[in-house]
Coordinates of C-alpha atoms and ligand atoms in Angstrom, one line a residue:
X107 CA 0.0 0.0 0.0
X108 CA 1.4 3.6 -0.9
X109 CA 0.1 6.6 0.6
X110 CA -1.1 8.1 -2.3
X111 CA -2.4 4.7 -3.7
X112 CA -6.2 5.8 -6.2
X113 CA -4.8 9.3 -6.3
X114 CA -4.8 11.4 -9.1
X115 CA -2.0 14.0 -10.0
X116 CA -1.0 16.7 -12.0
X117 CA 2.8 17.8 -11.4
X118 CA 3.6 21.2 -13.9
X119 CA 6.7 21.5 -15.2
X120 CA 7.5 18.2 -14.5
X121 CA 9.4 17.6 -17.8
X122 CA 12.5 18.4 -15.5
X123 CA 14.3 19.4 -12.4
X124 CA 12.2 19.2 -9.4
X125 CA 8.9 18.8 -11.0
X126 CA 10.4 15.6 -12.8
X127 CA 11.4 14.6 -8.9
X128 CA 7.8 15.5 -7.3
X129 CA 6.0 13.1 -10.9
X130 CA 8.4 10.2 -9.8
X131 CA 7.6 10.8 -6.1
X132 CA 3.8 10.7 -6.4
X133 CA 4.1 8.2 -8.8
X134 CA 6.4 5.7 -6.3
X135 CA 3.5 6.2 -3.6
X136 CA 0.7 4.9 -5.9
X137 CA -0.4 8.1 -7.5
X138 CA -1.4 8.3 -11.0
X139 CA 0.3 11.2 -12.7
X140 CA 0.0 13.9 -16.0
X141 CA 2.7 15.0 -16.1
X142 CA 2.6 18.3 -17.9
X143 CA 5.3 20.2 -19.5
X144 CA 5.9 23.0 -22.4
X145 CA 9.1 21.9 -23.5
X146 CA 10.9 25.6 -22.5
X147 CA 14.3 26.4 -22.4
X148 CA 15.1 27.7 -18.9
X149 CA 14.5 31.4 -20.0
X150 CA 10.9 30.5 -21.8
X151 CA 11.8 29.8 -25.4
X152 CA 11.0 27.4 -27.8
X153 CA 9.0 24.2 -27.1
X154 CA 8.6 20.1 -26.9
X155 CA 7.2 17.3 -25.6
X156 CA 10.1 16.6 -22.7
X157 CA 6.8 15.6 -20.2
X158 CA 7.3 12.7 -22.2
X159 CA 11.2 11.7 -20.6
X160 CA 9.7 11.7 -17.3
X161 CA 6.1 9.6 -18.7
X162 CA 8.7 7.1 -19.8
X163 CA 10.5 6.7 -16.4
X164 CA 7.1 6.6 -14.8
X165 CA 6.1 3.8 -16.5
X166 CA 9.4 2.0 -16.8
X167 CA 8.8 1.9 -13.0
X168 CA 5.5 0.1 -13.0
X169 CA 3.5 3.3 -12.4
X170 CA 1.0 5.3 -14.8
X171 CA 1.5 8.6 -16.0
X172 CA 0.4 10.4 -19.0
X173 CA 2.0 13.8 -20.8
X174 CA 0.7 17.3 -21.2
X175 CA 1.8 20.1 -22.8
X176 CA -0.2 22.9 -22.0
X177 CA 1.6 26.1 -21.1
X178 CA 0.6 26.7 -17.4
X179 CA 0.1 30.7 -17.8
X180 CA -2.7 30.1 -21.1
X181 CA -5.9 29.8 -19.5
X182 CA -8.0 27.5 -21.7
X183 CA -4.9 25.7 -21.4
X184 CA -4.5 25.1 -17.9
X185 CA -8.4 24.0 -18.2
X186 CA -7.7 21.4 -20.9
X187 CA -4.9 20.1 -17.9
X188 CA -7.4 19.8 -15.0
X189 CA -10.0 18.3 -17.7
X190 CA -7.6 15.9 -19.1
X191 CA -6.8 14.2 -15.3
X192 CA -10.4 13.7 -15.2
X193 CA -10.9 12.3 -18.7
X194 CA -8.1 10.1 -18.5
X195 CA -8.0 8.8 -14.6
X196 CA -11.8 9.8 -13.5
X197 CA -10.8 12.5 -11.0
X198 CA -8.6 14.2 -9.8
X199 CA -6.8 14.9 -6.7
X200 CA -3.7 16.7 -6.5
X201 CA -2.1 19.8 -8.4
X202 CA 1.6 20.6 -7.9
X203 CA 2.1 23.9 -9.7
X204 CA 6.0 24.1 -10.1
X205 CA 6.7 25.0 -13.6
X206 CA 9.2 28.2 -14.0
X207 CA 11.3 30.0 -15.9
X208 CA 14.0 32.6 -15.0
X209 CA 15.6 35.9 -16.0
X210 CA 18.1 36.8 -13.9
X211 CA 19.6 41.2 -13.7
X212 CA 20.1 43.6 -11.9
X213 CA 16.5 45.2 -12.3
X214 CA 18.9 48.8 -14.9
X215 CA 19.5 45.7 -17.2
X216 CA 16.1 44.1 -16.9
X217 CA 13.7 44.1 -19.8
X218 CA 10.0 44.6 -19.4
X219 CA 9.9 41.5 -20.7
X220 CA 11.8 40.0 -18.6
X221 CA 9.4 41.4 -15.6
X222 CA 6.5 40.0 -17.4
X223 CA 7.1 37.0 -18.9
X224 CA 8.6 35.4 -15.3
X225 CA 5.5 36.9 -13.6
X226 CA 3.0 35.4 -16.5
X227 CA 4.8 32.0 -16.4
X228 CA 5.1 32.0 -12.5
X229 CA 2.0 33.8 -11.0
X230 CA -0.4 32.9 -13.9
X231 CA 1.0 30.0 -14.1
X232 CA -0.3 29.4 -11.0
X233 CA -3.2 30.8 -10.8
X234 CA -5.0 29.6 -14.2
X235 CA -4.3 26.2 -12.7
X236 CA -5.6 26.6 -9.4
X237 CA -8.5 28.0 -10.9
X238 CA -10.0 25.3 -12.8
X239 CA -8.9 22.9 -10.0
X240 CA -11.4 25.2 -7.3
X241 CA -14.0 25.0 -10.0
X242 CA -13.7 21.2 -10.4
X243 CA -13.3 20.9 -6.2
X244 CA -16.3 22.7 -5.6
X245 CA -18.0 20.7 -8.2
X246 CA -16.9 17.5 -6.3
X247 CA -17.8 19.0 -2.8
X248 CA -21.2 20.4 -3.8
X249 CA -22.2 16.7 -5.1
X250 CA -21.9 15.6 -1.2
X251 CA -18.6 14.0 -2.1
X252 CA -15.9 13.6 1.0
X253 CA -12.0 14.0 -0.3
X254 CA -9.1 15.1 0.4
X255 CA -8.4 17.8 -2.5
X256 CA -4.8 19.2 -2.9
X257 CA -2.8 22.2 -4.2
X258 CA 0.8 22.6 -3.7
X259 CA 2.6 25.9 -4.8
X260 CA 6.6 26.6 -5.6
X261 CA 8.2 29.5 -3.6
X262 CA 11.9 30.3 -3.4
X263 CA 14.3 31.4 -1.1
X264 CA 14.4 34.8 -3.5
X265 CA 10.3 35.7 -3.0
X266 CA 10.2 35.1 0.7
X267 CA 14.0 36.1 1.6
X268 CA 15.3 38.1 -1.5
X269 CA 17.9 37.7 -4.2
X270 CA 20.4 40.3 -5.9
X271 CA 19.3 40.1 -9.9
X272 CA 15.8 38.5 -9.3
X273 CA 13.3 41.6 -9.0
X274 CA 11.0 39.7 -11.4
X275 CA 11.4 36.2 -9.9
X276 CA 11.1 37.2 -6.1
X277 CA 8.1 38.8 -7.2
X278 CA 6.8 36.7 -8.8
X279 CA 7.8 33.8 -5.7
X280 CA 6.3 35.9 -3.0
X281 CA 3.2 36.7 -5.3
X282 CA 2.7 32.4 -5.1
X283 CA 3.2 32.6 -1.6
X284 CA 0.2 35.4 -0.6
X285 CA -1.9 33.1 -3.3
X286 CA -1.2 30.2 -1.4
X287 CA -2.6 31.5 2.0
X288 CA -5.1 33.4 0.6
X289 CA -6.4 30.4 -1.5
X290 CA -5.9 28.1 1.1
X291 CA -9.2 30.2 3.1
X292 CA -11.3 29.7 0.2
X293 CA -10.8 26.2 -0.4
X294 CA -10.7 25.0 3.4
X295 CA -14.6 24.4 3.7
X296 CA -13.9 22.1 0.7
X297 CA -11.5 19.9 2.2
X298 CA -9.1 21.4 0.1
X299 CA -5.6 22.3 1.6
X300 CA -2.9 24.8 -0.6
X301 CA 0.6 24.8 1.0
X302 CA 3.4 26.1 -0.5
X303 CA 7.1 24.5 -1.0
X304 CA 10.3 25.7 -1.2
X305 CA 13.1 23.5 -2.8
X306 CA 16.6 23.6 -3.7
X307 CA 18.3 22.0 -6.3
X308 CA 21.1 22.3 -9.1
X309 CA 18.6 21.9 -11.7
X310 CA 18.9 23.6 -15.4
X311 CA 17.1 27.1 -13.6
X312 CA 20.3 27.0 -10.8
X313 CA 23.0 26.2 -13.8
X314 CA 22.1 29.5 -15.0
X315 CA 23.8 31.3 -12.5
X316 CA 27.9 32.1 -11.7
X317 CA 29.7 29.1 -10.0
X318 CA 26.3 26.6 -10.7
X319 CA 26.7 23.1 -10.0
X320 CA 26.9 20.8 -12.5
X321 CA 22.5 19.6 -13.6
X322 CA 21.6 16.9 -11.9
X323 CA 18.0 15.1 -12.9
X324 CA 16.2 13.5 -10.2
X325 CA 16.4 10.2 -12.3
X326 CA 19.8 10.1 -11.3
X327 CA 20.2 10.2 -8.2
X328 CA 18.6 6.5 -6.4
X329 CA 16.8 7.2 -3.7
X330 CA 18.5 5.3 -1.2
X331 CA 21.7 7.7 -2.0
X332 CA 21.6 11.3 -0.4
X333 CA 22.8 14.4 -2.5
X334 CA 21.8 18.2 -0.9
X335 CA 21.4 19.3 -4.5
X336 CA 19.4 16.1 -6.1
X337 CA 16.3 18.0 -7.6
X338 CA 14.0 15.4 -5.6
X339 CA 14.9 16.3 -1.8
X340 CA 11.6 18.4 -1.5
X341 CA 9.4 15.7 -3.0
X342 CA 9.0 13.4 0.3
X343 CA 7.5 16.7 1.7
X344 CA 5.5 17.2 -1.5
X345 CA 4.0 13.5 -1.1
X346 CA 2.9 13.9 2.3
X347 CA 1.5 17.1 1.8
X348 CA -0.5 15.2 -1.7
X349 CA -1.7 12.6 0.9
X350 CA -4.8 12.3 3.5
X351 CA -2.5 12.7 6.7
X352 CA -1.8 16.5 5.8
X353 CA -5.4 17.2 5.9
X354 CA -4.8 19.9 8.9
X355 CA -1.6 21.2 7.3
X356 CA -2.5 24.5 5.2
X357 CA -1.7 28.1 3.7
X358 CA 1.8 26.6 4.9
X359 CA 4.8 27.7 3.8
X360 CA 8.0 25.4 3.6
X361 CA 11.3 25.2 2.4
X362 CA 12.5 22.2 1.8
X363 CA 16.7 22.7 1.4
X364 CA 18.9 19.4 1.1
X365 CA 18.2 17.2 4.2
X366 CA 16.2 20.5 6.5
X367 CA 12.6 20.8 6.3
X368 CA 11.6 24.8 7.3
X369 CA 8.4 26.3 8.4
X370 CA 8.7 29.8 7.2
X371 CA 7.5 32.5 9.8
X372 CA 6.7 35.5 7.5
X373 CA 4.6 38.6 7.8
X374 CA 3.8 38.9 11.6
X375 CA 2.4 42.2 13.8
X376 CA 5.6 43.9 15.1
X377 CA 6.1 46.4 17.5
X378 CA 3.1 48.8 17.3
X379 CA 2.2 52.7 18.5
X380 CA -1.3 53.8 18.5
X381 CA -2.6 57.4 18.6
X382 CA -6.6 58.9 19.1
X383 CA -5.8 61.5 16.8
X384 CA -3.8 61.8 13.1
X385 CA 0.1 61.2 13.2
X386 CA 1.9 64.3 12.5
X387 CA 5.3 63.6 10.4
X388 CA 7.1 66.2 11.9
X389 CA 7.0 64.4 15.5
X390 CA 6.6 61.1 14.7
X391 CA 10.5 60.2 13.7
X392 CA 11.3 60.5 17.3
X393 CA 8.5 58.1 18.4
X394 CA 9.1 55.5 15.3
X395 CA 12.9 55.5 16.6
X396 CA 12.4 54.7 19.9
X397 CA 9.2 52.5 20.3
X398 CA 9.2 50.8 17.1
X399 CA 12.4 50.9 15.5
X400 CA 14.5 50.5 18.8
X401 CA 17.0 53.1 17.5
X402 CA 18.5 56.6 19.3
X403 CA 15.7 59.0 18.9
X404 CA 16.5 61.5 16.1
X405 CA 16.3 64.4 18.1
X406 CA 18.8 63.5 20.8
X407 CA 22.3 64.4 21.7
X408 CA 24.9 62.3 22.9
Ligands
LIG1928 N1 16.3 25.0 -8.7 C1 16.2 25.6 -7.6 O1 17.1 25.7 -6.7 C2 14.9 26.2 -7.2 C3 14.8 26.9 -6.0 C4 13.6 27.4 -5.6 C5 12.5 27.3 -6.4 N2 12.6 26.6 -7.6 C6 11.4 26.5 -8.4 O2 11.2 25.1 -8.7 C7 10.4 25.0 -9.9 C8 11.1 24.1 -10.9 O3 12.3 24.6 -11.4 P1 13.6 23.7 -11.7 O4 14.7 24.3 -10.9 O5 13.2 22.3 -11.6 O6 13.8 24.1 -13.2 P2 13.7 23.3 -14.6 O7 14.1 24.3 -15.7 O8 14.6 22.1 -14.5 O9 12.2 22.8 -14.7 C9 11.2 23.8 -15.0 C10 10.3 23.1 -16.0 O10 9.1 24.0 -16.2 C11 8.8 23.9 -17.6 N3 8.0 25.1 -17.9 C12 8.5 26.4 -18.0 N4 7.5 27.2 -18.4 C13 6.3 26.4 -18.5 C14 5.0 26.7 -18.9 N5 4.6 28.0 -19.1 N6 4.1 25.7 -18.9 C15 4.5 24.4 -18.6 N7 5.8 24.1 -18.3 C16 6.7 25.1 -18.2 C17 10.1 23.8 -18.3 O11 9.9 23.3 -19.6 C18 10.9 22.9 -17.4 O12 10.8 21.5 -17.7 C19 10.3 26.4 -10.5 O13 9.1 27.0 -10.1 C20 11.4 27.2 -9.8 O14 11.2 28.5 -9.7 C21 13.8 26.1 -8.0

């Protein structure tokens, strides 16, 4: 028995990298998988059916898996995905939005391209997606149906921490991670959870950048050897989040870095002043300094 045995999943992006890992991970714990994929090079170009390398390993294994090749961020697209997980398998289950691209400057060398084509792929992406899936969950729940619906995002150290040359990416990463908690209170009465992961891996996106480690593919890498950069270390996590014992785990974020699992604290009320009447700029500096910023009031003399 696997714990994600009559399950039915979509992993995006999982042509490569660490959606290929999360597709191989569902699929060793019984889930069936589409696998969808656009075929991109790491910056967005160009196009192919490379969901297929990962159907192939799938099924080599014994499991069942099928391609897709939707782009994530195309709306009708990201329909025909859910839709083709319930024509194919009956149902479905589970939706791990991962697929990305990057383009990585300093934001004087960044195109506006480069902003919006890393927001469309990442935040659309992700959205168009999650969409169709709350459509098709609501369906199932309205129809008295009990299950255990799931959507799991991809974050990155650069949305939620920051990253020199990634103004369109962090955006774009910390964009996913309000999405996820907001989503995750409209889909709660459904028995939905959305959580949010956080990996790290050298995968073709990380060999973009100075000093990268050589690509690894999860494929590689046999999972009863450990490397910190094997594009599969977050897909454990990913699988027990798919399954029905996460069912009161959501609008979580976690990184997932080599062999450390993280909960990510973010946002959180800090110190606060209150007044009854309007603030007045001129005096507040002195306040701000001292009572919320712990530092030497402005006006003071040593
Ligand atoms: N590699 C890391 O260290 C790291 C760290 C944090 C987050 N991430 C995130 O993990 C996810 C996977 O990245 P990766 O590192 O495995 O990169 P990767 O390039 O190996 O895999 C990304 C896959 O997404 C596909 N893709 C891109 N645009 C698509 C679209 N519009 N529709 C469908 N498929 C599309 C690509 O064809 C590719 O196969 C991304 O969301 C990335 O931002 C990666």
């Amino acid at each position: 028995m696997g714990i994600l045995d009559g399950k039915v999943a979509i992993v995006t992006g999982a042509g490569h990298g660490i959606g290929r890992g999360h597709a191989l991970e569902l699929a060793k714990h019984g889930a069936k998988v589409v696998v969808n994929d656009l075929g991109v090079s790491v910056s967005g170009e160009g196009g192919g059916k490379d969901a297929d390398l990962t159907v192939d390993i799938i099924t080599s294994r014994g499991g069942e898996a099928v391609g897709n090749y939707e782009n994530v961020a195309d709306y009708e697209g990201a329909g025909r995905m859910i839709q083709q997980a319930v024509d194919t398998y009956g149902k479905l289950d589970i939706l791990v939005n991962n697929a990305g691209i990057v383009r990585d400057s300093a934001i004087w060398n960044m195109s506006e391209a480069d902003f919006d084509s890393v927001l469309t792929v990442h935040v659309k992406g992700t959205w168009a997606p999650s969409k169709h899936a709350a459509v098709y969950f609501r369906d199932r729940s309205k129809s008295g149906e009990a299950f255990a619906g799931r959507i799991i995002n991809t974050t990155s150290g650069a949305g939620l921490v920051g990253n020199f040359g990634q103004t369109n990416y962090a955006t774009a990463k910390a964009g996913i991670a309000g999405l996820t908690q907001t989503l995750s209170l409209e889909l709660f009465k459904l028995g939905v959870t959305v959580n949010c992961v956080g990996p790290a891996a050298a995968t073709r996106i990380t060999g973009t950048m100075p000093n990268a480690p050589k690509v690894i593919e999860a494929d590689e890498v046999p999972d009863d050897e450990f490397n910190p950069m094997d594009p599969s270390t977050s897909s454990p996590l990913v699988a027990w989040l798919a399954s029905d014992e996460s069912q009161h785990i959501t609008g979580q974020i976690i990184r997932a870095v080599g062999d450390k699992i993280v909960l990510m604290k973010g946002w959180a009320d800090g110190p606060t002043i209150s007044t009854k009447k309007r603030w007045d700029a001129e005096k507040l500096g002195q306040q701000l300094a001292t009572d919320v910023f712990f530092t030497r009031a402005p006006g003071l003399r040593y």
